[in-house]
């Protein structure tokens, strides 16, 4: 049996450019983020949310962009089918009447985002919710979810996996498509 070599979709330099582009798209819509907040979905969306926050603060020369981490473990529709380890929710601001940018690394079936929307409502009713993802695997939705801000879009089959590596934990920034 032959092994299929992983396909690198983005490496460090392209990864950085993609993050900067996403930030500039956010600035076009949210200006100074006075009425907007970032919420990263645990566990891997928080890496993207934190990087977006840092880059926005650098571009805008601000230090007050609100960014939180949301654990969706108990809101998942497969909660009782898998052994899931809860993560920590850290949202120390009110989302009532705010523009929320919900952030995750990969959008695949949409189920994680649906869970995030349910979990987020425990913190208030936002004025608006937008979705930002680094990778949109657009051909496998189980629920009608669509991202407004997308780093890259790929067409992949269900047996393939997208691996997002973060320099914070993997020592490099890279996105790879793995085939089984």
PDB file of C-alpha atoms in Angstrom:
ATOM      1  CA  UNK A   1       0.000   0.000   0.000  1.00  0.00           C
ATOM      2  CA  UNK A   2       1.351   3.446  -0.876  1.00  0.00           C
ATOM      3  CA  UNK A   3       1.331   6.241   1.628  1.00  0.00           C
ATOM      4  CA  UNK A   4      -0.035   9.587   0.463  1.00  0.00           C
ATOM      5  CA  UNK A   5       2.290  12.430   1.341  1.00  0.00           C
ATOM      6  CA  UNK A   6       0.640  15.215   3.386  1.00  0.00           C
ATOM      7  CA  UNK A   7      -0.114  18.348   1.357  1.00  0.00           C
ATOM      8  CA  UNK A   8       1.075  21.586   2.946  1.00  0.00           C
ATOM      9  CA  UNK A   9      -1.614  24.229   2.457  1.00  0.00           C
ATOM     10  CA  UNK A  10       0.070  27.138   4.274  1.00  0.00           C
ATOM     11  CA  UNK A  11       3.521  27.570   5.784  1.00  0.00           C
ATOM     12  CA  UNK A  12       4.781  30.273   8.143  1.00  0.00           C
ATOM     13  CA  UNK A  13       5.016  33.248   5.761  1.00  0.00           C
ATOM     14  CA  UNK A  14       1.675  32.509   4.058  1.00  0.00           C
ATOM     15  CA  UNK A  15       0.172  31.823   7.489  1.00  0.00           C
ATOM     16  CA  UNK A  16       1.283  35.291   8.701  1.00  0.00           C
ATOM     17  CA  UNK A  17      -0.077  37.018   5.588  1.00  0.00           C
ATOM     18  CA  UNK A  18      -3.398  35.207   6.012  1.00  0.00           C
ATOM     19  CA  UNK A  19      -3.700  36.358   9.652  1.00  0.00           C
ATOM     20  CA  UNK A  20      -2.908  39.952   8.674  1.00  0.00           C
ATOM     21  CA  UNK A  21      -5.497  39.841   5.875  1.00  0.00           C
ATOM     22  CA  UNK A  22      -8.153  38.564   8.274  1.00  0.00           C
ATOM     23  CA  UNK A  23      -7.309  41.398  10.680  1.00  0.00           C
ATOM     24  CA  UNK A  24      -7.638  44.047   7.965  1.00  0.00           C
ATOM     25  CA  UNK A  25     -11.008  42.594   6.954  1.00  0.00           C
ATOM     26  CA  UNK A  26     -12.139  42.839  10.583  1.00  0.00           C
ATOM     27  CA  UNK A  27     -10.927  46.443  10.837  1.00  0.00           C
ATOM     28  CA  UNK A  28     -12.952  47.389   7.735  1.00  0.00           C
ATOM     29  CA  UNK A  29     -16.118  46.226   9.506  1.00  0.00           C
ATOM     30  CA  UNK A  30     -15.398  46.849  13.210  1.00  0.00           C
ATOM     31  CA  UNK A  31     -13.184  49.958  13.041  1.00  0.00           C
ATOM     32  CA  UNK A  32     -11.766  50.430  16.593  1.00  0.00           C
ATOM     33  CA  UNK A  33     -13.536  47.434  18.194  1.00  0.00           C
ATOM     34  CA  UNK A  34     -15.273  49.652  20.742  1.00  0.00           C
ATOM     35  CA  UNK A  35     -18.495  47.631  20.368  1.00  0.00           C
ATOM     36  CA  UNK A  36     -16.941  44.357  19.240  1.00  0.00           C
ATOM     37  CA  UNK A  37     -15.443  41.366  21.050  1.00  0.00           C
ATOM     38  CA  UNK A  38     -13.487  38.290  20.015  1.00  0.00           C
ATOM     39  CA  UNK A  39     -14.401  34.847  21.360  1.00  0.00           C
ATOM     40  CA  UNK A  40     -12.211  31.853  20.553  1.00  0.00           C
ATOM     41  CA  UNK A  41     -13.689  28.372  20.809  1.00  0.00           C
ATOM     42  CA  UNK A  42     -11.754  25.961  23.001  1.00  0.00           C
ATOM     43  CA  UNK A  43      -9.479  24.225  22.515  1.00  0.00           C
ATOM     44  CA  UNK A  44      -7.862  25.370  19.232  1.00  0.00           C
ATOM     45  CA  UNK A  45      -9.827  28.467  18.291  1.00  0.00           C
ATOM     46  CA  UNK A  46      -8.214  30.313  21.181  1.00  0.00           C
ATOM     47  CA  UNK A  47      -4.822  30.220  19.460  1.00  0.00           C
ATOM     48  CA  UNK A  48      -6.315  31.981  16.449  1.00  0.00           C
ATOM     49  CA  UNK A  49      -8.322  34.418  18.602  1.00  0.00           C
ATOM     50  CA  UNK A  50      -5.229  35.406  20.599  1.00  0.00           C
ATOM     51  CA  UNK A  51      -3.148  35.881  17.445  1.00  0.00           C
ATOM     52  CA  UNK A  52      -5.912  37.972  15.856  1.00  0.00           C
ATOM     53  CA  UNK A  53      -6.153  40.094  19.026  1.00  0.00           C
ATOM     54  CA  UNK A  54      -2.380  40.670  19.122  1.00  0.00           C
ATOM     55  CA  UNK A  55      -2.231  41.616  15.448  1.00  0.00           C
ATOM     56  CA  UNK A  56      -5.256  43.938  15.695  1.00  0.00           C
ATOM     57  CA  UNK A  57      -3.754  45.711  18.696  1.00  0.00           C
ATOM     58  CA  UNK A  58      -0.474  46.099  16.818  1.00  0.00           C
ATOM     59  CA  UNK A  59      -2.140  47.478  13.666  1.00  0.00           C
ATOM     60  CA  UNK A  60      -4.583  49.749  15.536  1.00  0.00           C
ATOM     61  CA  UNK A  61      -2.115  50.669  18.299  1.00  0.00           C
ATOM     62  CA  UNK A  62      -4.685  49.666  20.933  1.00  0.00           C
ATOM     63  CA  UNK A  63      -4.428  47.634  24.126  1.00  0.00           C
ATOM     64  CA  UNK A  64      -8.085  47.091  24.969  1.00  0.00           C
ATOM     65  CA  UNK A  65      -9.565  44.680  22.442  1.00  0.00           C
ATOM     66  CA  UNK A  66     -11.683  42.248  24.421  1.00  0.00           C
ATOM     67  CA  UNK A  67     -10.942  38.602  23.766  1.00  0.00           C
ATOM     68  CA  UNK A  68     -12.294  35.537  25.538  1.00  0.00           C
ATOM     69  CA  UNK A  69     -12.166  31.747  25.422  1.00  0.00           C
ATOM     70  CA  UNK A  70     -15.347  29.681  25.351  1.00  0.00           C
ATOM     71  CA  UNK A  71     -15.599  26.012  26.316  1.00  0.00           C
ATOM     72  CA  UNK A  72     -18.359  24.225  24.385  1.00  0.00           C
ATOM     73  CA  UNK A  73     -17.895  20.731  25.851  1.00  0.00           C
ATOM     74  CA  UNK A  74     -21.308  20.471  27.523  1.00  0.00           C
ATOM     75  CA  UNK A  75     -23.115  22.020  24.538  1.00  0.00           C
ATOM     76  CA  UNK A  76     -21.867  19.476  21.982  1.00  0.00           C
ATOM     77  CA  UNK A  77     -24.420  17.125  20.428  1.00  0.00           C
ATOM     78  CA  UNK A  78     -21.978  14.218  20.887  1.00  0.00           C
ATOM     79  CA  UNK A  79     -21.287  15.016  24.547  1.00  0.00           C
ATOM     80  CA  UNK A  80     -22.561  11.660  25.818  1.00  0.00           C
ATOM     81  CA  UNK A  81     -20.978   9.638  22.998  1.00  0.00           C
ATOM     82  CA  UNK A  82     -17.352  10.653  23.553  1.00  0.00           C
ATOM     83  CA  UNK A  83     -15.079  11.048  26.501  1.00  0.00           C
ATOM     84  CA  UNK A  84     -14.526  14.777  26.360  1.00  0.00           C
ATOM     85  CA  UNK A  85     -12.298  16.773  28.656  1.00  0.00           C
ATOM     86  CA  UNK A  86     -13.741  20.185  29.511  1.00  0.00           C
ATOM     87  CA  UNK A  87     -11.605  23.247  28.916  1.00  0.00           C
ATOM     88  CA  UNK A  88     -11.762  26.594  30.645  1.00  0.00           C
ATOM     89  CA  UNK A  89     -14.140  29.379  29.692  1.00  0.00           C
ATOM     90  CA  UNK A  90     -12.646  32.811  30.221  1.00  0.00           C
ATOM     91  CA  UNK A  91     -14.994  35.620  29.251  1.00  0.00           C
ATOM     92  CA  UNK A  92     -14.639  38.564  31.619  1.00  0.00           C
ATOM     93  CA  UNK A  93     -16.787  40.990  29.652  1.00  0.00           C
ATOM     94  CA  UNK A  94     -20.445  41.393  28.741  1.00  0.00           C
ATOM     95  CA  UNK A  95     -21.532  40.414  25.228  1.00  0.00           C
ATOM     96  CA  UNK A  96     -25.002  41.941  25.550  1.00  0.00           C
ATOM     97  CA  UNK A  97     -25.579  44.196  22.509  1.00  0.00           C
ATOM     98  CA  UNK A  98     -21.984  43.674  21.332  1.00  0.00           C
ATOM     99  CA  UNK A  99     -20.774  42.537  17.930  1.00  0.00           C
ATOM    100  CA  UNK A 100     -19.253  39.125  18.579  1.00  0.00           C
ATOM    101  CA  UNK A 101     -16.639  37.599  16.318  1.00  0.00           C
ATOM    102  CA  UNK A 102     -16.719  33.872  17.051  1.00  0.00           C
ATOM    103  CA  UNK A 103     -13.375  32.295  16.122  1.00  0.00           C
ATOM    104  CA  UNK A 104     -12.316  28.719  15.388  1.00  0.00           C
ATOM    105  CA  UNK A 105      -9.438  27.177  13.477  1.00  0.00           C
ATOM    106  CA  UNK A 106     -11.324  24.816  11.123  1.00  0.00           C
ATOM    107  CA  UNK A 107     -14.939  24.887   9.951  1.00  0.00           C
ATOM    108  CA  UNK A 108     -15.943  21.396   8.855  1.00  0.00           C
ATOM    109  CA  UNK A 109     -19.418  20.068   9.701  1.00  0.00           C
ATOM    110  CA  UNK A 110     -20.539  23.217  11.547  1.00  0.00           C
ATOM    111  CA  UNK A 111     -21.453  21.300  14.695  1.00  0.00           C
ATOM    112  CA  UNK A 112     -18.737  22.927  16.819  1.00  0.00           C
ATOM    113  CA  UNK A 113     -19.900  26.385  15.785  1.00  0.00           C
ATOM    114  CA  UNK A 114     -23.528  25.489  16.557  1.00  0.00           C
ATOM    115  CA  UNK A 115     -22.396  24.418  20.028  1.00  0.00           C
ATOM    116  CA  UNK A 116     -20.454  27.661  20.395  1.00  0.00           C
ATOM    117  CA  UNK A 117     -23.521  29.717  19.559  1.00  0.00           C
ATOM    118  CA  UNK A 118     -25.530  27.881  22.234  1.00  0.00           C
ATOM    119  CA  UNK A 119     -22.775  28.244  24.850  1.00  0.00           C
ATOM    120  CA  UNK A 120     -22.243  31.928  24.044  1.00  0.00           C
ATOM    121  CA  UNK A 121     -25.842  32.819  24.896  1.00  0.00           C
ATOM    122  CA  UNK A 122     -25.102  32.136  28.582  1.00  0.00           C
ATOM    123  CA  UNK A 123     -23.147  35.428  28.483  1.00  0.00           C
ATOM    124  CA  UNK A 124     -25.909  37.583  27.040  1.00  0.00           C
ATOM    125  CA  UNK A 125     -27.612  38.338  23.778  1.00  0.00           C
ATOM    126  CA  UNK A 126     -25.204  39.839  21.250  1.00  0.00           C
ATOM    127  CA  UNK A 127     -26.202  42.477  18.737  1.00  0.00           C
ATOM    128  CA  UNK A 128     -24.554  40.498  15.940  1.00  0.00           C
ATOM    129  CA  UNK A 129     -22.453  37.338  15.596  1.00  0.00           C
ATOM    130  CA  UNK A 130     -19.914  36.777  12.836  1.00  0.00           C
ATOM    131  CA  UNK A 131     -17.758  33.729  12.278  1.00  0.00           C
ATOM    132  CA  UNK A 132     -14.035  33.833  11.527  1.00  0.00           C
ATOM    133  CA  UNK A 133     -12.179  30.624  10.648  1.00  0.00           C
ATOM    134  CA  UNK A 134      -8.682  29.927   9.441  1.00  0.00           C
ATOM    135  CA  UNK A 135      -9.744  26.964   7.259  1.00  0.00           C
ATOM    136  CA  UNK A 136     -13.161  26.403   5.695  1.00  0.00           C
ATOM    137  CA  UNK A 137     -13.735  22.796   4.569  1.00  0.00           C
ATOM    138  CA  UNK A 138     -16.836  23.797   2.693  1.00  0.00           C
ATOM    139  CA  UNK A 139     -18.118  20.502   1.320  1.00  0.00           C
ATOM    140  CA  UNK A 140     -19.082  18.671   4.516  1.00  0.00           C
ATOM    141  CA  UNK A 141     -21.639  20.784   6.417  1.00  0.00           C
ATOM    142  CA  UNK A 142     -24.140  19.017   8.634  1.00  0.00           C
ATOM    143  CA  UNK A 143     -25.732  22.306   9.720  1.00  0.00           C
ATOM    144  CA  UNK A 144     -26.184  25.526   7.706  1.00  0.00           C
ATOM    145  CA  UNK A 145     -23.240  27.518   9.070  1.00  0.00           C
ATOM    146  CA  UNK A 146     -21.122  29.864   6.979  1.00  0.00           C
ATOM    147  CA  UNK A 147     -18.084  31.942   7.946  1.00  0.00           C
ATOM    148  CA  UNK A 148     -17.915  35.641   7.110  1.00  0.00           C
ATOM    149  CA  UNK A 149     -14.109  35.760   7.413  1.00  0.00           C
ATOM    150  CA  UNK A 150     -12.080  32.865   5.985  1.00  0.00           C
ATOM    151  CA  UNK A 151      -8.322  32.381   5.850  1.00  0.00           C
ATOM    152  CA  UNK A 152      -8.366  29.641   3.209  1.00  0.00           C
ATOM    153  CA  UNK A 153     -11.096  27.504   1.668  1.00  0.00           C
ATOM    154  CA  UNK A 154     -10.394  23.922   0.703  1.00  0.00           C
ATOM    155  CA  UNK A 155     -12.379  21.185  -0.917  1.00  0.00           C
ATOM    156  CA  UNK A 156     -11.617  17.902   0.782  1.00  0.00           C
ATOM    157  CA  UNK A 157     -13.250  14.553   1.293  1.00  0.00           C
ATOM    158  CA  UNK A 158     -14.446  13.321   4.655  1.00  0.00           C
ATOM    159  CA  UNK A 159     -11.597  10.834   5.088  1.00  0.00           C
ATOM    160  CA  UNK A 160      -9.032  13.647   4.902  1.00  0.00           C
ATOM    161  CA  UNK A 161      -7.982  15.678   7.921  1.00  0.00           C
ATOM    162  CA  UNK A 162      -6.782  19.244   8.233  1.00  0.00           C
ATOM    163  CA  UNK A 163      -3.971  19.718  10.728  1.00  0.00           C
ATOM    164  CA  UNK A 164      -3.365  23.250  11.968  1.00  0.00           C
ATOM    165  CA  UNK A 165      -0.078  23.677  13.790  1.00  0.00           C
ATOM    166  CA  UNK A 166       0.555  26.687  16.048  1.00  0.00           C
ATOM    167  CA  UNK A 167       3.980  27.971  17.006  1.00  0.00           C
ATOM    168  CA  UNK A 168       2.727  28.247  20.601  1.00  0.00           C
ATOM    169  CA  UNK A 169       2.492  24.447  20.898  1.00  0.00           C
ATOM    170  CA  UNK A 170       4.011  22.936  17.734  1.00  0.00           C
ATOM    171  CA  UNK A 171       6.975  25.336  17.318  1.00  0.00           C
ATOM    172  CA  UNK A 172       5.752  26.268  13.812  1.00  0.00           C
ATOM    173  CA  UNK A 173       2.742  27.716  12.018  1.00  0.00           C
ATOM    174  CA  UNK A 174       1.526  25.380   9.292  1.00  0.00           C
ATOM    175  CA  UNK A 175      -1.667  23.963   7.811  1.00  0.00           C
ATOM    176  CA  UNK A 176      -1.506  20.488   6.298  1.00  0.00           C
ATOM    177  CA  UNK A 177      -4.058  18.297   4.536  1.00  0.00           C
ATOM    178  CA  UNK A 178      -3.648  14.656   5.561  1.00  0.00           C
ATOM    179  CA  UNK A 179      -5.075  11.779   3.550  1.00  0.00           C
ATOM    180  CA  UNK A 180      -5.773   8.385   5.072  1.00  0.00           C
TER     181      UNK A 180
END
